[in-house]
PDB file of C-alpha atoms in Angstrom:
ATOM      1  CA  MET A   1      15.452   3.471  -5.285  1.00 49.00           C
ATOM      2  CA  LYS A   2      12.711   4.109  -2.313  1.00 55.00           C
ATOM      3  CA  GLU A   3       9.685   6.311  -2.852  1.00 61.00           C
ATOM      4  CA  LYS A   4       8.712   8.146  -0.264  1.00 78.00           C
ATOM      5  CA  SER A   5       7.002   6.178   2.377  1.00 90.00           C
ATOM      6  CA  ASP A   6       4.140   7.167   5.167  1.00 95.00           C
ATOM      7  CA  ARG A   7       5.345   3.523   6.717  1.00 95.00           C
ATOM      8  CA  GLU A   8       6.917   5.473   9.973  1.00 96.00           C
ATOM      9  CA  ALA A   9       3.701   7.306  10.591  1.00 97.00           C
ATOM     10  CA  VAL A  10       1.218   4.470  10.392  1.00 97.00           C
ATOM     11  CA  LEU A  11       3.633   2.382  12.726  1.00 97.00           C
ATOM     12  CA  ARG A  12       4.245   5.306  15.387  1.00 97.00           C
ATOM     13  CA  TYR A  13       0.073   5.305  15.307  1.00 98.00           C
ATOM     14  CA  ALA A  14       0.247   2.084  15.774  1.00 97.00           C
ATOM     15  CA  GLU A  15       2.113   2.709  18.465  1.00 97.00           C
ATOM     16  CA  ASP A  16       0.657   5.668  20.104  1.00 97.00           C
ATOM     17  CA  THR A  17      -2.887   4.204  19.446  1.00 97.00           C
ATOM     18  CA  TYR A  18      -2.687   0.374  20.295  1.00 96.00           C
ATOM     19  CA  GLY A  19       0.399   0.172  21.802  1.00 96.00           C
ATOM     20  CA  THR A  20       1.753  -2.259  18.850  1.00 96.00           C
ATOM     21  CA  THR A  21       5.174  -2.558  17.714  1.00 95.00           C
ATOM     22  CA  PRO A  22       5.775  -4.078  14.553  1.00 96.00           C
ATOM     23  CA  GLU A  23       7.088  -7.663  14.583  1.00 94.00           C
ATOM     24  CA  TYR A  24       9.605  -8.702  11.732  1.00 95.00           C
ATOM     25  CA  LEU A  25       8.936 -12.073  11.509  1.00 92.00           C
ATOM     26  CA  TRP A  26      11.286 -13.084   8.225  1.00 91.00           C
ATOM     27  CA  LYS A  27      15.123 -13.003   7.616  1.00 90.00           C
ATOM     28  CA  ARG A  28      14.780 -12.796   4.208  1.00 92.00           C
ATOM     29  CA  THR A  29      12.346  -9.320   4.077  1.00 91.00           C
ATOM     30  CA  PRO A  30      13.776  -7.588   6.961  1.00 91.00           C
ATOM     31  CA  ASN A  31      11.403  -4.599   6.635  1.00 91.00           C
ATOM     32  CA  TYR A  32       8.486  -6.805   6.674  1.00 94.00           C
ATOM     33  CA  ALA A  33       6.740  -5.507   9.465  1.00 96.00           C
ATOM     34  CA  VAL A  34       3.125  -7.285  10.799  1.00 97.00           C
ATOM     35  CA  LEU A  35       1.033  -5.453  13.001  1.00 97.00           C
ATOM     36  CA  ARG A  36      -0.636  -7.702  15.550  1.00 96.00           C
ATOM     37  CA  ASN A  37      -4.171  -6.922  17.930  1.00 96.00           C
ATOM     38  CA  GLN A  38      -2.485  -7.636  21.176  1.00 92.00           C
ATOM     39  CA  ALA A  39      -5.484  -8.677  23.155  1.00 92.00           C
ATOM     40  CA  ASN A  40      -5.705 -12.164  20.816  1.00 94.00           C
ATOM     41  CA  ARG A  41      -2.463 -11.758  18.860  1.00 94.00           C
ATOM     42  CA  LYS A  42      -4.277 -11.340  15.140  1.00 95.00           C
ATOM     43  CA  TRP A  43      -3.026  -9.412  12.601  1.00 95.00           C
ATOM     44  CA  TYR A  44      -4.291  -6.352  11.625  1.00 95.00           C
ATOM     45  CA  GLY A  45      -1.556  -5.339   9.553  1.00 96.00           C
ATOM     46  CA  ALA A  46       1.479  -5.726   7.138  1.00 97.00           C
ATOM     47  CA  ILE A  47       3.899  -3.046   6.355  1.00 97.00           C
ATOM     48  CA  ILE A  48       5.919  -4.218   3.335  1.00 95.00           C
ATOM     49  CA  ASP A  49       8.051  -3.550   0.524  1.00 94.00           C
ATOM     50  CA  ILE A  50       7.878  -4.919  -3.153  1.00 92.00           C
ATOM     51  CA  PRO A  51       8.658  -3.598  -6.460  1.00 92.00           C
ATOM     52  CA  ARG A  52       6.067  -0.957  -8.348  1.00 92.00           C
ATOM     53  CA  LYS A  53       6.139  -3.962 -10.973  1.00 92.00           C
ATOM     54  CA  THR A  54       4.866  -6.506  -9.000  1.00 91.00           C
ATOM     55  CA  LEU A  55       1.652  -4.361  -8.198  1.00 91.00           C
ATOM     56  CA  GLY A  56       1.175  -3.867 -11.957  1.00 89.00           C
ATOM     57  CA  LEU A  57       2.268  -0.522 -10.916  1.00 90.00           C
ATOM     58  CA  THR A  58       4.026   1.485 -13.266  1.00 89.00           C
ATOM     59  CA  GLY A  59       7.790   3.158 -13.411  1.00 87.00           C
ATOM     60  CA  GLU A  60      10.578   1.470 -11.689  1.00 87.00           C
ATOM     61  CA  GLY A  61      11.408   1.535  -7.916  1.00 91.00           C
ATOM     62  CA  ILE A  62      10.383  -0.206  -4.355  1.00 93.00           C
ATOM     63  CA  VAL A  63       7.068   0.705  -2.618  1.00 94.00           C
ATOM     64  CA  ASP A  64       6.044   0.369   0.936  1.00 95.00           C
ATOM     65  CA  ILE A  65       2.372  -1.309   0.952  1.00 96.00           C
ATOM     66  CA  LEU A  66      -0.214  -1.466   3.563  1.00 97.00           C
ATOM     67  CA  ASP A  67      -1.909  -4.345   3.745  1.00 96.00           C
ATOM     68  CA  ILE A  68      -5.105  -4.178   6.031  1.00 96.00           C
ATOM     69  CA  LYS A  69      -8.109  -5.943   7.084  1.00 96.00           C
ATOM     70  CA  CYS A  70     -11.327  -4.131   5.560  1.00 95.00           C
ATOM     71  CA  SER A  71     -14.902  -4.971   5.836  1.00 93.00           C
ATOM     72  CA  PRO A  72     -15.849  -6.430   2.508  1.00 92.00           C
ATOM     73  CA  VAL A  73     -18.421  -3.572   1.503  1.00 91.00           C
ATOM     74  CA  MET A  74     -15.637  -0.856   1.886  1.00 93.00           C
ATOM     75  CA  ILE A  75     -13.257  -2.680  -0.322  1.00 95.00           C
ATOM     76  CA  GLY A  76     -14.967  -2.391  -3.592  1.00 92.00           C
ATOM     77  CA  SER A  77     -15.347   1.399  -3.431  1.00 93.00           C
ATOM     78  CA  LEU A  78     -11.822   1.897  -1.803  1.00 96.00           C
ATOM     79  CA  LEU A  79     -10.498  -0.058  -5.105  1.00 95.00           C
ATOM     80  CA  GLU A  80     -12.637   2.323  -7.322  1.00 94.00           C
ATOM     81  CA  GLN A  81      -9.901   5.031  -6.218  1.00 95.00           C
ATOM     82  CA  GLU A  82      -6.355   5.620  -6.642  1.00 94.00           C
ATOM     83  CA  GLY A  83      -4.105   4.041  -4.228  1.00 95.00           C
ATOM     84  CA  TYR A  84      -6.054   1.100  -3.347  1.00 96.00           C
ATOM     85  CA  LEU A  85      -5.495  -1.959  -4.598  1.00 94.00           C
ATOM     86  CA  PRO A  86      -6.789  -5.926  -4.102  1.00 93.00           C
ATOM     87  CA  ALA A  87      -5.030  -7.338  -1.289  1.00 91.00           C
ATOM     88  CA  TYR A  88      -1.162  -8.671  -1.956  1.00 89.00           C
ATOM     89  CA  HIS A  89      -0.813 -11.864  -0.486  1.00 82.00           C
ATOM     90  CA  MET A  90      -3.688 -12.027   1.726  1.00 87.00           C
ATOM     91  CA  ASN A  91      -7.649 -13.031   1.462  1.00 82.00           C
ATOM     92  CA  LYS A  92      -8.777 -10.275  -1.185  1.00 87.00           C
ATOM     93  CA  ASN A  93     -12.055 -10.612   0.295  1.00 88.00           C
ATOM     94  CA  ASN A  94     -11.218  -9.181   3.553  1.00 94.00           C
ATOM     95  CA  TRP A  95      -8.012  -7.580   2.891  1.00 95.00           C
ATOM     96  CA  ILE A  96      -6.928  -4.045   1.407  1.00 96.00           C
ATOM     97  CA  THR A  97      -3.564  -3.126   0.170  1.00 97.00           C
ATOM     98  CA  VAL A  98      -3.131   0.266   0.467  1.00 97.00           C
ATOM     99  CA  LEU A  99      -0.043   2.388  -1.156  1.00 96.00           C
ATOM    100  CA  LEU A 100       2.107   4.580   1.183  1.00 96.00           C
ATOM    101  CA  ASP A 101       3.581   6.652  -1.180  1.00 94.00           C
ATOM    102  CA  GLY A 102       1.620   9.447  -1.121  1.00 93.00           C
ATOM    103  CA  THR A 103      -0.990   8.816  -3.109  1.00 94.00           C
ATOM    104  CA  VAL A 104      -3.719   7.733  -0.207  1.00 96.00           C
ATOM    105  CA  PRO A 105      -3.003  10.829   2.128  1.00 96.00           C
ATOM    106  CA  LEU A 106      -2.243   9.460   5.559  1.00 95.00           C
ATOM    107  CA  GLU A 107      -5.673  11.074   6.880  1.00 96.00           C
ATOM    108  CA  GLY A 108      -7.391   8.540   4.385  1.00 95.00           C
ATOM    109  CA  ILE A 109      -4.902   5.603   6.344  1.00 97.00           C
ATOM    110  CA  LEU A 110      -5.000   6.110   9.804  1.00 97.00           C
ATOM    111  CA  PRO A 111      -8.822   5.477  10.046  1.00 97.00           C
ATOM    112  CA  LEU A 112      -8.199   2.199   7.993  1.00 97.00           C
ATOM    113  CA  VAL A 113      -5.755   1.169  10.433  1.00 97.00           C
ATOM    114  CA  ASP A 114      -8.657   1.498  13.347  1.00 97.00           C
ATOM    115  CA  LEU A 115     -11.208  -0.155  11.394  1.00 96.00           C
ATOM    116  CA  SER A 116      -8.529  -3.228  10.597  1.00 96.00           C
ATOM    117  CA  TYR A 117      -8.045  -3.184  14.838  1.00 97.00           C
ATOM    118  CA  GLN A 118     -11.428  -3.070  15.428  1.00 95.00           C
ATOM    119  CA  LEU A 119     -12.260  -6.028  13.040  1.00 94.00           C
ATOM    120  CA  THR A 120      -9.964  -8.043  14.725  1.00 94.00           C
ATOM    121  CA  GLU A 121     -10.932  -7.561  18.343  1.00 93.00           C
ATOM    122  CA  PRO A 122     -11.868 -10.690  20.357  1.00 89.00           C
ATOM    123  CA  LYS A 123     -15.636 -11.001  19.963  1.00 83.00           C
ATOM    124  CA  LEU A 124     -18.163 -11.446  22.984  1.00 73.00           C
ATOM    125  CA  ARG A 125     -19.598 -14.553  23.361  1.00 69.00           C
ATOM    126  CA  LYS A 126     -23.066 -15.092  24.651  1.00 63.00           C
ATOM    127  CA  ALA A 127     -23.914 -16.583  27.753  1.00 59.00           C
ATOM    128  CA  LYS A 128     -25.499 -20.163  27.550  1.00 64.00           C
ATOM    129  CA  GLY A 129     -29.455 -19.587  28.572  1.00 58.00           C
ATOM    130  CA  SER A 130     -28.925 -16.286  27.496  1.00 55.00           C
ATOM    131  CA  GLY A 131     -31.471 -14.688  24.669  1.00 57.00           C
ATOM    132  CA  ALA A 132     -34.558 -15.377  23.154  1.00 54.00           C
ATOM    133  CA  TRP A 133     -35.366 -18.894  22.175  1.00 49.00           C
TER     134      TRP A 133
END
């Protein structure tokens, strides 16, 4: 049984804000959506549905989660709050998992989507010979 989910709201926000349409890359997991930064094709988010027990959560059923890139400093403080978990199948130093079941309000999720997108933006290169010695 699937729980309440902010999946569609997050996907709509990504499309409206960044022009991102989700990519569904795996036949075995057709609900797994990947969000890519269009400038460099780097992932800035993944929405997947998994059993609550897989995440060590109580209760039965399937829950949607959002894996997003995040500042390592922020990850520590977010993990102290309900609804945030160490990254599922991603680098735990730079990614975090957010429950999309309403535990974290949408108003708390969308700024993290923005941050994740910004963290995947292409880096500007300095021109050779510029700058101080």
